[in-house]
Amino acid sequence: MAGKGLAARSVPWENDMTVCRTWQARMALATAALALLAGCGAEPAPLWPGPQAAPLAQADAQRGRQRIAEHGCISCHTVPGVRGPASAVGPPLRHVATRAYLGGVLPNTPANLVRWLLDPPTIDPRTAMPNVGLREAEASDIAAYLLTLH
Amino acid sequence: MRTWKRIAVMTTLALAALGALAAGVLVYSGWYDVSATNQHLATTYRLLDVAMRRSIALRAADTVVPPLDDPARAVNGFRHFRAHCVQCHGAPGIAPQPFALGMTPAPAALVATAREWPAADVYWAIRHGIKMTGMPAWQYRMSDNEIWDVVAFLKVLPTLSPAAYRAWDVRYPPMPAAMPPSAPGQIENARLGDARAGRRALQQYLCATCHTIPGIAGADRRVGPPLGGFADRQYIAGVLPNTPANLMHWLRHPTQVDPLSAMPDLGVTELDARDMAAFLYTLGGDR
């Protein structure tokens, strides 16, 4: 990306052919070097890879998205991909898959996310988020969708 | 003449672009070694040192230095020195802690600093800290008077032999509970403070290491919830209705409000809580 942007600035020299060729050669070299470096860095996985949806094998993220709409989650949370008026009662759920804690108290793992969705007050008696009476399968679907929100 | 100008402009642009590209390649390729074991070049070190000294001297120039020769002041300063400084800087006959031995730049031996730096500069460095070194700013943790106490002790430090320092250590034991935890309970008067001071305070309490906060450089973490749009949020941490009084209380004592919270008590003063709340209420809009 960076190499591309910088190379685009070489346009002013196009009218001088010899200079142009030299610069273009250098630019190309540098861009190639950058590309190579970027290519080499096939990002190694972080120490803790983050909540993968894999443990929720039976769950279906698209069904989860439907269920978020059905269960009225958006009356409190703004959820990307689910239509409705923006609400700021609870925190926005954009990037929730990369959030470290759920409700500020529970480490964000797939299993914990399902637990939290099923019954927040049992986990944190002080939380304003109610138990909305989800069944386990529904909570898993919703969790699967939320874990797509990076 | 016109051709000349064009060539000159084009050459300048070309050199600038090449320079930017070279800098980009150097940064992105990872060529620069950030390890703490790899020392700066002698010239780089000199340059950074001069820049630091000149920067501090300029900013400390107008500081009014209070009388520092009161022995009681030095004793009080010693207590703070032992609690907060000796871990990194060491003392006569006393090595810094292992973590401090691995720091780059190395924490100064304060005997040398006291012999070379004027009082105002020492005060300024303690109060404001020094960017890109391990030196923290103490102004959010100590009163100005206490910082001057430390300066008063540093004035005595070069006269202390290792034996004399140990004698001080025995003669002036740590005060029991020198810093009592701030009194619990709600803030009575929920008047907000200064948003700009609050922005600085948010950095000084390391809020940026956990929260994404618009307007604060580097605040892009997702350990806690994002604080963009905070003014429109209905609840604080999902537990308290978002009112100024509740926010200030939460900022100071999150574990009292919700014992399960991952957010720790950071020793936020009442004044800083007012300022931080004022800043957080500037964060509107949907995010």
Coordinates of C-alpha atoms in Angstrom, one line a residue:
Chain A
M1 CA 0.0 0.0 0.0
A2 CA 2.6 2.5 1.1
G3 CA 4.9 1.7 -1.8
K4 CA 2.0 2.1 -4.3
G5 CA 1.2 5.5 -2.8
L6 CA 4.7 6.8 -3.0
A7 CA 5.3 5.4 -6.5
A8 CA 2.2 7.4 -7.7
R9 CA 4.1 10.6 -6.8
S10 CA 6.7 9.9 -9.5
V11 CA 4.3 11.3 -12.1
P12 CA 5.9 14.8 -12.2
W13 CA 9.1 13.4 -13.9
E14 CA 7.3 11.7 -16.8
N15 CA 8.2 14.5 -19.2
D16 CA 11.9 14.0 -18.8
M17 CA 12.5 10.5 -20.3
T18 CA 16.1 9.8 -19.0
V19 CA 15.4 11.0 -15.5
C20 CA 12.1 9.2 -15.6
R21 CA 13.6 5.9 -16.5
T22 CA 16.2 6.1 -13.7
W23 CA 13.6 7.2 -11.1
Q24 CA 11.1 4.7 -12.3
A25 CA 13.7 2.0 -12.0
R26 CA 14.5 3.0 -8.5
M27 CA 10.9 3.4 -7.6
A28 CA 10.1 0.0 -9.0
L29 CA 13.0 -1.5 -7.1
A30 CA 11.8 0.1 -3.8
T31 CA 8.2 -0.8 -4.4
A32 CA 9.3 -4.4 -5.1
A33 CA 11.4 -4.4 -1.9
L34 CA 8.4 -3.2 0.0
A35 CA 6.1 -5.7 -1.6
L36 CA 8.6 -8.4 -0.8
L37 CA 8.8 -7.3 2.8
A38 CA 5.0 -7.1 3.1
G39 CA 4.7 -10.5 1.4
C40 CA 7.3 -12.1 3.8
G41 CA 5.3 -10.9 6.7
A42 CA 2.5 -13.4 6.5
E43 CA 1.5 -12.2 9.9
P44 CA 2.3 -14.8 12.5
A45 CA -0.6 -15.6 14.8
P46 CA -0.7 -13.6 18.0
L47 CA 0.0 -15.3 21.4
W48 CA -3.7 -15.6 22.1
P49 CA -5.4 -15.8 18.7
G50 CA -8.6 -14.2 19.8
P51 CA -12.1 -15.7 20.0
Q52 CA -12.6 -17.9 17.0
A53 CA -16.1 -19.0 16.2
A54 CA -14.9 -22.6 15.7
P55 CA -16.1 -23.9 19.1
L56 CA -19.6 -22.9 18.1
A57 CA -19.7 -25.7 15.5
Q58 CA -23.5 -26.0 15.4
A59 CA -24.0 -22.2 15.2
D60 CA -24.8 -20.2 12.1
A61 CA -23.7 -16.6 11.9
Q62 CA -26.4 -15.5 9.4
R63 CA -29.1 -17.1 11.5
G64 CA -27.5 -15.3 14.5
R65 CA -27.9 -12.0 12.7
Q66 CA -31.6 -12.7 12.2
R67 CA -32.0 -13.5 15.8
I68 CA -30.3 -10.3 16.9
A69 CA -33.1 -8.5 15.0
E70 CA -35.8 -10.8 16.4
H71 CA -34.8 -10.5 20.0
G72 CA -34.6 -6.7 20.0
C73 CA -30.9 -6.5 20.8
I74 CA -30.7 -3.3 18.7
S75 CA -33.1 -1.5 21.1
C76 CA -30.0 -1.1 23.3
H77 CA -27.0 -1.9 21.1
T78 CA -25.9 -0.6 17.7
V79 CA -25.0 -3.7 15.7
P80 CA -23.3 -3.5 12.4
G81 CA -25.2 -5.4 9.7
V82 CA -28.5 -5.3 11.7
R83 CA -30.8 -2.5 10.6
G84 CA -32.5 -0.2 13.1
P85 CA -32.2 3.2 14.7
A86 CA -28.8 3.7 16.4
S87 CA -29.1 3.1 20.2
A88 CA -26.5 3.9 22.8
V89 CA -28.0 2.3 25.9
G90 CA -25.4 -0.4 25.8
P91 CA -22.0 -0.1 24.1
P92 CA -21.9 -0.3 20.3
L93 CA -21.0 -3.9 19.2
R94 CA -18.8 -2.9 16.3
H95 CA -15.4 -4.8 16.8
V96 CA -17.0 -6.9 19.6
A97 CA -15.0 -9.9 18.3
T98 CA -11.7 -8.0 19.2
R99 CA -13.0 -6.7 22.5
A100 CA -11.0 -8.1 25.5
Y101 CA -13.9 -8.2 28.0
L102 CA -17.6 -8.8 27.9
G103 CA -19.6 -6.4 30.0
G104 CA -16.3 -5.2 31.4
V105 CA -16.1 -8.3 33.5
L106 CA -15.8 -11.6 31.5
P107 CA -12.9 -12.5 29.2
N108 CA -14.2 -12.6 25.7
T109 CA -14.1 -16.2 24.6
P110 CA -16.7 -17.9 22.5
A111 CA -18.0 -20.0 25.5
N112 CA -18.1 -17.0 27.8
L113 CA -19.9 -15.0 25.1
V114 CA -22.7 -17.6 25.0
R115 CA -22.8 -17.7 28.8
W116 CA -23.1 -13.9 28.9
L117 CA -25.8 -13.8 26.3
L118 CA -27.8 -16.4 28.1
D119 CA -27.8 -14.8 31.5
P120 CA -25.9 -11.6 32.1
P121 CA -27.2 -10.9 35.6
T122 CA -25.9 -14.2 36.9
I123 CA -22.4 -13.3 35.8
D124 CA -22.6 -9.7 37.0
P125 CA -25.5 -8.9 39.3
R126 CA -24.9 -5.2 38.7
T127 CA -25.2 -5.2 35.0
A128 CA -28.0 -3.4 33.3
M129 CA -28.3 -6.0 30.6
P130 CA -31.2 -8.3 31.3
N131 CA -31.7 -12.0 30.7
V132 CA -33.8 -11.9 27.5
G133 CA -34.6 -15.6 27.6
L134 CA -32.5 -16.9 24.8
R135 CA -32.2 -20.6 24.3
E136 CA -28.7 -22.1 24.1
A137 CA -28.8 -22.6 20.3
E138 CA -30.0 -19.1 19.7
A139 CA -27.3 -17.7 21.9
S140 CA -24.7 -19.7 20.0
D141 CA -26.0 -18.3 16.7
I142 CA -25.9 -14.8 18.0
A143 CA -22.4 -15.4 19.4
A144 CA -21.2 -16.7 16.0
Y145 CA -22.5 -13.6 14.3
L146 CA -20.9 -11.2 16.9
L147 CA -17.6 -13.0 16.5
T148 CA -17.6 -12.0 12.8
L149 CA -17.5 -8.3 13.9
H150 CA -13.8 -7.6 13.9
Chain B
M1 CA 15.8 30.8 -16.8
R2 CA 12.4 29.1 -16.8
T3 CA 14.0 25.8 -17.7
W4 CA 16.4 26.3 -14.9
K5 CA 13.6 26.9 -12.4
R6 CA 11.8 23.9 -13.6
I7 CA 14.8 21.7 -13.2
A8 CA 15.4 23.1 -9.8
V9 CA 11.9 22.5 -8.7
M10 CA 11.8 19.0 -10.2
T11 CA 15.1 18.1 -8.6
T12 CA 13.9 19.3 -5.2
L13 CA 10.6 17.3 -5.5
A14 CA 12.5 14.3 -6.7
L15 CA 14.9 14.4 -3.8
A16 CA 12.1 14.9 -1.4
A17 CA 10.1 12.0 -2.8
L18 CA 13.2 9.8 -2.8
G19 CA 14.0 10.8 0.8
A20 CA 10.4 10.0 1.9
L21 CA 10.6 6.7 0.1
A22 CA 13.9 5.8 1.6
A23 CA 12.6 6.7 5.1
G24 CA 9.5 4.6 4.4
V25 CA 11.6 1.6 3.3
L26 CA 13.8 2.0 6.4
V27 CA 10.8 2.1 8.7
Y28 CA 8.7 -0.6 7.0
S29 CA 11.5 -3.0 6.4
G30 CA 12.1 -3.2 10.2
W31 CA 15.8 -2.2 9.7
Y32 CA 15.9 0.0 12.8
D33 CA 16.7 -2.1 15.8
V34 CA 14.5 -1.1 18.7
S35 CA 16.0 -3.4 21.3
A36 CA 17.1 -2.0 24.6
T37 CA 20.5 -3.8 24.3
N38 CA 21.4 -2.0 21.1
Q39 CA 22.9 1.4 22.2
H40 CA 22.5 4.6 20.3
L41 CA 25.4 5.8 18.2
A42 CA 27.5 8.2 20.2
T43 CA 26.4 11.1 18.0
T44 CA 22.7 10.2 18.3
Y45 CA 23.1 9.9 22.1
R46 CA 24.8 13.3 22.2
L47 CA 22.1 14.9 20.1
L48 CA 19.2 13.4 22.2
D49 CA 21.0 14.5 25.4
V50 CA 21.5 18.1 24.2
A51 CA 17.9 18.2 22.9
M52 CA 16.6 17.0 26.3
R53 CA 18.7 19.4 28.3
R54 CA 17.9 22.4 26.1
S55 CA 14.2 21.6 26.1
I56 CA 14.1 21.3 29.9
A57 CA 16.2 24.4 30.5
L58 CA 13.8 26.5 28.2
R59 CA 10.7 25.3 30.0
A60 CA 12.1 25.5 33.5
A61 CA 13.5 29.0 33.1
D62 CA 10.6 30.8 34.7
T63 CA 10.3 28.5 37.7
V64 CA 10.5 30.1 41.1
V65 CA 12.6 27.9 43.3
P66 CA 11.4 27.8 46.9
P67 CA 13.8 27.6 49.8
L68 CA 15.2 24.1 49.8
D69 CA 17.5 24.0 52.9
D70 CA 14.9 23.1 55.5
P71 CA 16.0 19.7 56.9
A72 CA 12.4 18.6 57.4
R73 CA 11.8 19.2 53.7
A74 CA 14.7 17.0 52.8
V75 CA 13.5 14.2 55.2
N76 CA 10.1 14.3 53.6
G77 CA 11.7 14.2 50.2
F78 CA 13.8 11.3 51.2
R79 CA 10.6 9.3 52.1
H80 CA 9.3 10.0 48.6
F81 CA 12.7 9.2 47.0
R82 CA 12.8 5.8 48.7
A83 CA 9.2 5.1 47.8
H84 CA 9.3 6.2 44.1
C85 CA 12.9 6.9 42.8
V86 CA 15.4 4.5 44.2
Q87 CA 13.9 1.6 42.3
C88 CA 15.2 2.9 39.0
H89 CA 17.9 5.4 40.0
G90 CA 19.5 3.6 42.9
A91 CA 21.3 5.5 45.7
P92 CA 24.7 5.7 47.2
G93 CA 25.7 2.0 47.6
I94 CA 22.3 0.8 46.5
A95 CA 21.8 -0.7 43.0
P96 CA 18.6 -0.1 41.0
Q97 CA 16.1 -3.0 40.8
P98 CA 16.7 -5.6 38.1
F99 CA 14.1 -4.2 35.7
A100 CA 15.8 -0.8 35.9
L101 CA 19.2 -2.3 35.0
G102 CA 17.8 -3.3 31.6
M103 CA 16.4 0.2 30.7
T104 CA 17.5 2.2 27.7
P105 CA 18.2 5.1 28.2
A106 CA 19.7 4.1 31.5
P107 CA 18.2 5.9 34.5
A108 CA 20.6 8.5 35.7
A109 CA 22.6 8.2 38.9
L110 CA 20.9 11.2 40.7
V111 CA 24.1 12.1 42.6
A112 CA 25.5 13.1 39.2
T113 CA 22.3 14.9 38.2
A114 CA 22.2 16.9 41.5
R115 CA 25.8 18.0 40.8
E116 CA 25.0 19.2 37.3
W117 CA 21.4 20.2 37.0
P118 CA 19.9 23.4 38.4
A119 CA 17.0 22.9 40.9
A120 CA 14.4 24.2 38.5
D121 CA 15.4 21.7 35.9
V122 CA 15.3 18.8 38.3
Y123 CA 11.8 19.9 39.5
W124 CA 10.6 20.2 35.9
A125 CA 11.9 16.7 35.0
I126 CA 10.2 15.1 38.0
R127 CA 7.0 17.0 37.5
H128 CA 6.6 16.5 33.7
G129 CA 8.6 13.4 33.1
I130 CA 10.6 12.9 29.9
K131 CA 9.1 11.4 26.8
M132 CA 10.8 8.3 25.3
T133 CA 12.7 7.6 28.5
G134 CA 11.4 5.6 31.4
M135 CA 10.9 8.8 33.4
P136 CA 7.3 9.3 34.3
A137 CA 5.5 12.5 35.1
W138 CA 4.8 12.8 38.8
Q139 CA 2.5 15.8 38.8
Y140 CA -0.6 13.5 38.8
R141 CA 0.8 11.5 41.7
M142 CA 2.6 14.1 43.9
S143 CA 1.8 17.7 44.9
D144 CA 4.2 20.4 43.7
N145 CA 5.3 20.8 47.3
E146 CA 6.2 17.1 47.6
I147 CA 8.1 17.4 44.3
W148 CA 10.1 20.3 45.8
D149 CA 10.7 18.1 48.9
V150 CA 12.3 15.5 46.6
V151 CA 14.4 18.2 45.0
A152 CA 15.5 19.3 48.5
F153 CA 16.6 15.8 49.3
L154 CA 18.5 15.5 46.0
K155 CA 20.4 18.6 47.1
V156 CA 21.5 16.6 50.1
L157 CA 22.1 13.4 48.2
P158 CA 25.6 14.1 46.9
T159 CA 26.8 14.7 50.5
L160 CA 25.7 11.3 51.6
S161 CA 28.2 8.4 51.8
P162 CA 26.7 4.9 51.4
A163 CA 26.9 4.6 55.2
A164 CA 25.2 7.9 55.7
Y165 CA 22.4 7.0 53.2
R166 CA 21.8 3.7 55.2
A167 CA 21.7 5.8 58.4
W168 CA 18.9 7.9 56.8
D169 CA 17.1 4.8 55.8
V170 CA 17.1 3.5 59.4
R171 CA 16.5 6.9 61.0
Y172 CA 13.5 7.8 58.8
P173 CA 11.4 4.6 58.4
P174 CA 8.5 4.7 55.9
M175 CA 5.4 6.4 57.3
P176 CA 2.6 3.9 57.9
A177 CA 0.1 4.4 55.1
A178 CA 1.8 7.5 53.7
M179 CA -0.8 7.8 51.0
P180 CA -4.2 6.9 52.4
P181 CA -6.6 5.7 49.8
S182 CA -9.0 8.5 48.8
A183 CA -12.2 8.5 50.8
P184 CA -14.9 6.5 49.1
G185 CA -18.3 7.9 48.3
Q186 CA -19.9 10.0 45.6
I187 CA -18.6 13.4 44.7
E188 CA -21.1 15.8 46.2
N189 CA -20.9 18.7 43.7
A190 CA -21.0 17.2 40.2
R191 CA -19.6 20.2 38.4
L192 CA -17.4 19.2 35.4
G193 CA -13.8 20.4 35.1
D194 CA -11.6 21.4 32.2
A195 CA -11.9 19.2 29.2
R196 CA -8.4 20.0 27.9
A197 CA -6.8 19.1 31.3
G198 CA -9.0 16.0 31.2
R199 CA -7.5 14.9 27.9
R200 CA -4.0 15.2 29.4
A201 CA -5.2 13.3 32.5
L202 CA -6.6 10.5 30.5
Q203 CA -3.1 9.9 29.1
Q204 CA -1.6 10.1 32.5
Y205 CA -3.8 7.4 34.0
L206 CA -3.1 5.2 31.0
C207 CA -6.7 5.1 29.9
A208 CA -5.4 4.9 26.3
T209 CA -3.8 1.4 26.9
C210 CA -7.3 -0.1 27.2
H211 CA -9.8 2.2 25.5
T212 CA -10.2 3.6 22.0
I213 CA -10.5 7.3 22.6
P214 CA -11.0 9.8 19.8
G215 CA -8.6 12.7 20.1
I216 CA -5.8 10.8 21.9
A217 CA -2.9 9.6 19.9
G218 CA -2.3 5.9 20.2
A219 CA -5.6 5.2 22.0
D220 CA -6.8 2.4 19.7
R221 CA -7.0 -0.6 22.1
R222 CA -10.1 -2.7 22.6
V223 CA -9.5 -4.1 26.1
G224 CA -12.3 -1.9 27.4
P225 CA -15.2 -0.5 25.4
P226 CA -14.6 2.3 22.9
L227 CA -15.2 5.8 24.4
G228 CA -16.2 7.5 21.2
G229 CA -19.8 8.7 21.5
F230 CA -19.6 8.5 25.3
A231 CA -21.7 11.5 25.8
D232 CA -24.7 9.7 24.2
R233 CA -24.1 6.4 26.1
Q234 CA -26.9 5.6 28.5
Y235 CA -24.9 3.5 30.9
I236 CA -21.4 3.6 32.4
A237 CA -19.8 0.2 32.2
G238 CA -23.2 -1.3 31.8
V239 CA -24.1 -0.7 35.4
L240 CA -24.5 3.0 36.2
P241 CA -26.8 5.5 34.5
N242 CA -24.5 8.0 32.7
T243 CA -24.7 11.1 34.8
P244 CA -21.7 13.4 35.6
A245 CA -21.8 12.4 39.3
N246 CA -21.9 8.7 38.5
L247 CA -19.1 9.1 35.9
M248 CA -16.8 10.9 38.3
H249 CA -17.5 8.2 41.0
W250 CA -16.9 5.5 38.4
L251 CA -13.6 7.0 37.3
R252 CA -12.3 7.1 40.8
H253 CA -13.7 3.9 42.3
P254 CA -14.7 1.4 39.6
T255 CA -14.1 -1.6 41.8
Q256 CA -16.5 -0.2 44.4
V257 CA -19.2 0.3 41.9
D258 CA -18.8 -3.1 40.3
P259 CA -16.4 -5.5 42.2
L260 CA -16.3 -7.7 39.2
S261 CA -15.0 -5.0 36.8
A262 CA -11.8 -5.5 34.9
M263 CA -11.2 -1.8 35.2
P264 CA -8.9 -1.1 38.2
D265 CA -8.9 1.7 40.7
L266 CA -6.2 4.0 39.3
G267 CA -5.9 6.5 42.2
V268 CA -7.7 9.2 40.2
T269 CA -8.0 12.4 42.2
E270 CA -11.3 14.2 42.5
L271 CA -10.0 17.1 40.4
D272 CA -8.7 14.8 37.6
A273 CA -12.0 12.9 37.6
R274 CA -13.8 16.2 37.0
D275 CA -11.5 17.1 34.2
M276 CA -11.7 13.6 32.6
A277 CA -15.4 13.6 32.8
A278 CA -15.5 17.0 31.1
F279 CA -13.4 15.6 28.3
L280 CA -15.5 12.4 27.9
Y281 CA -18.7 14.5 27.6
T282 CA -17.1 16.2 24.6
L283 CA -17.2 12.8 22.8
G284 CA -20.6 12.9 21.1
G285 CA -21.9 11.7 17.7
D286 CA -22.7 8.1 16.8
R287 CA -19.6 5.9 16.8

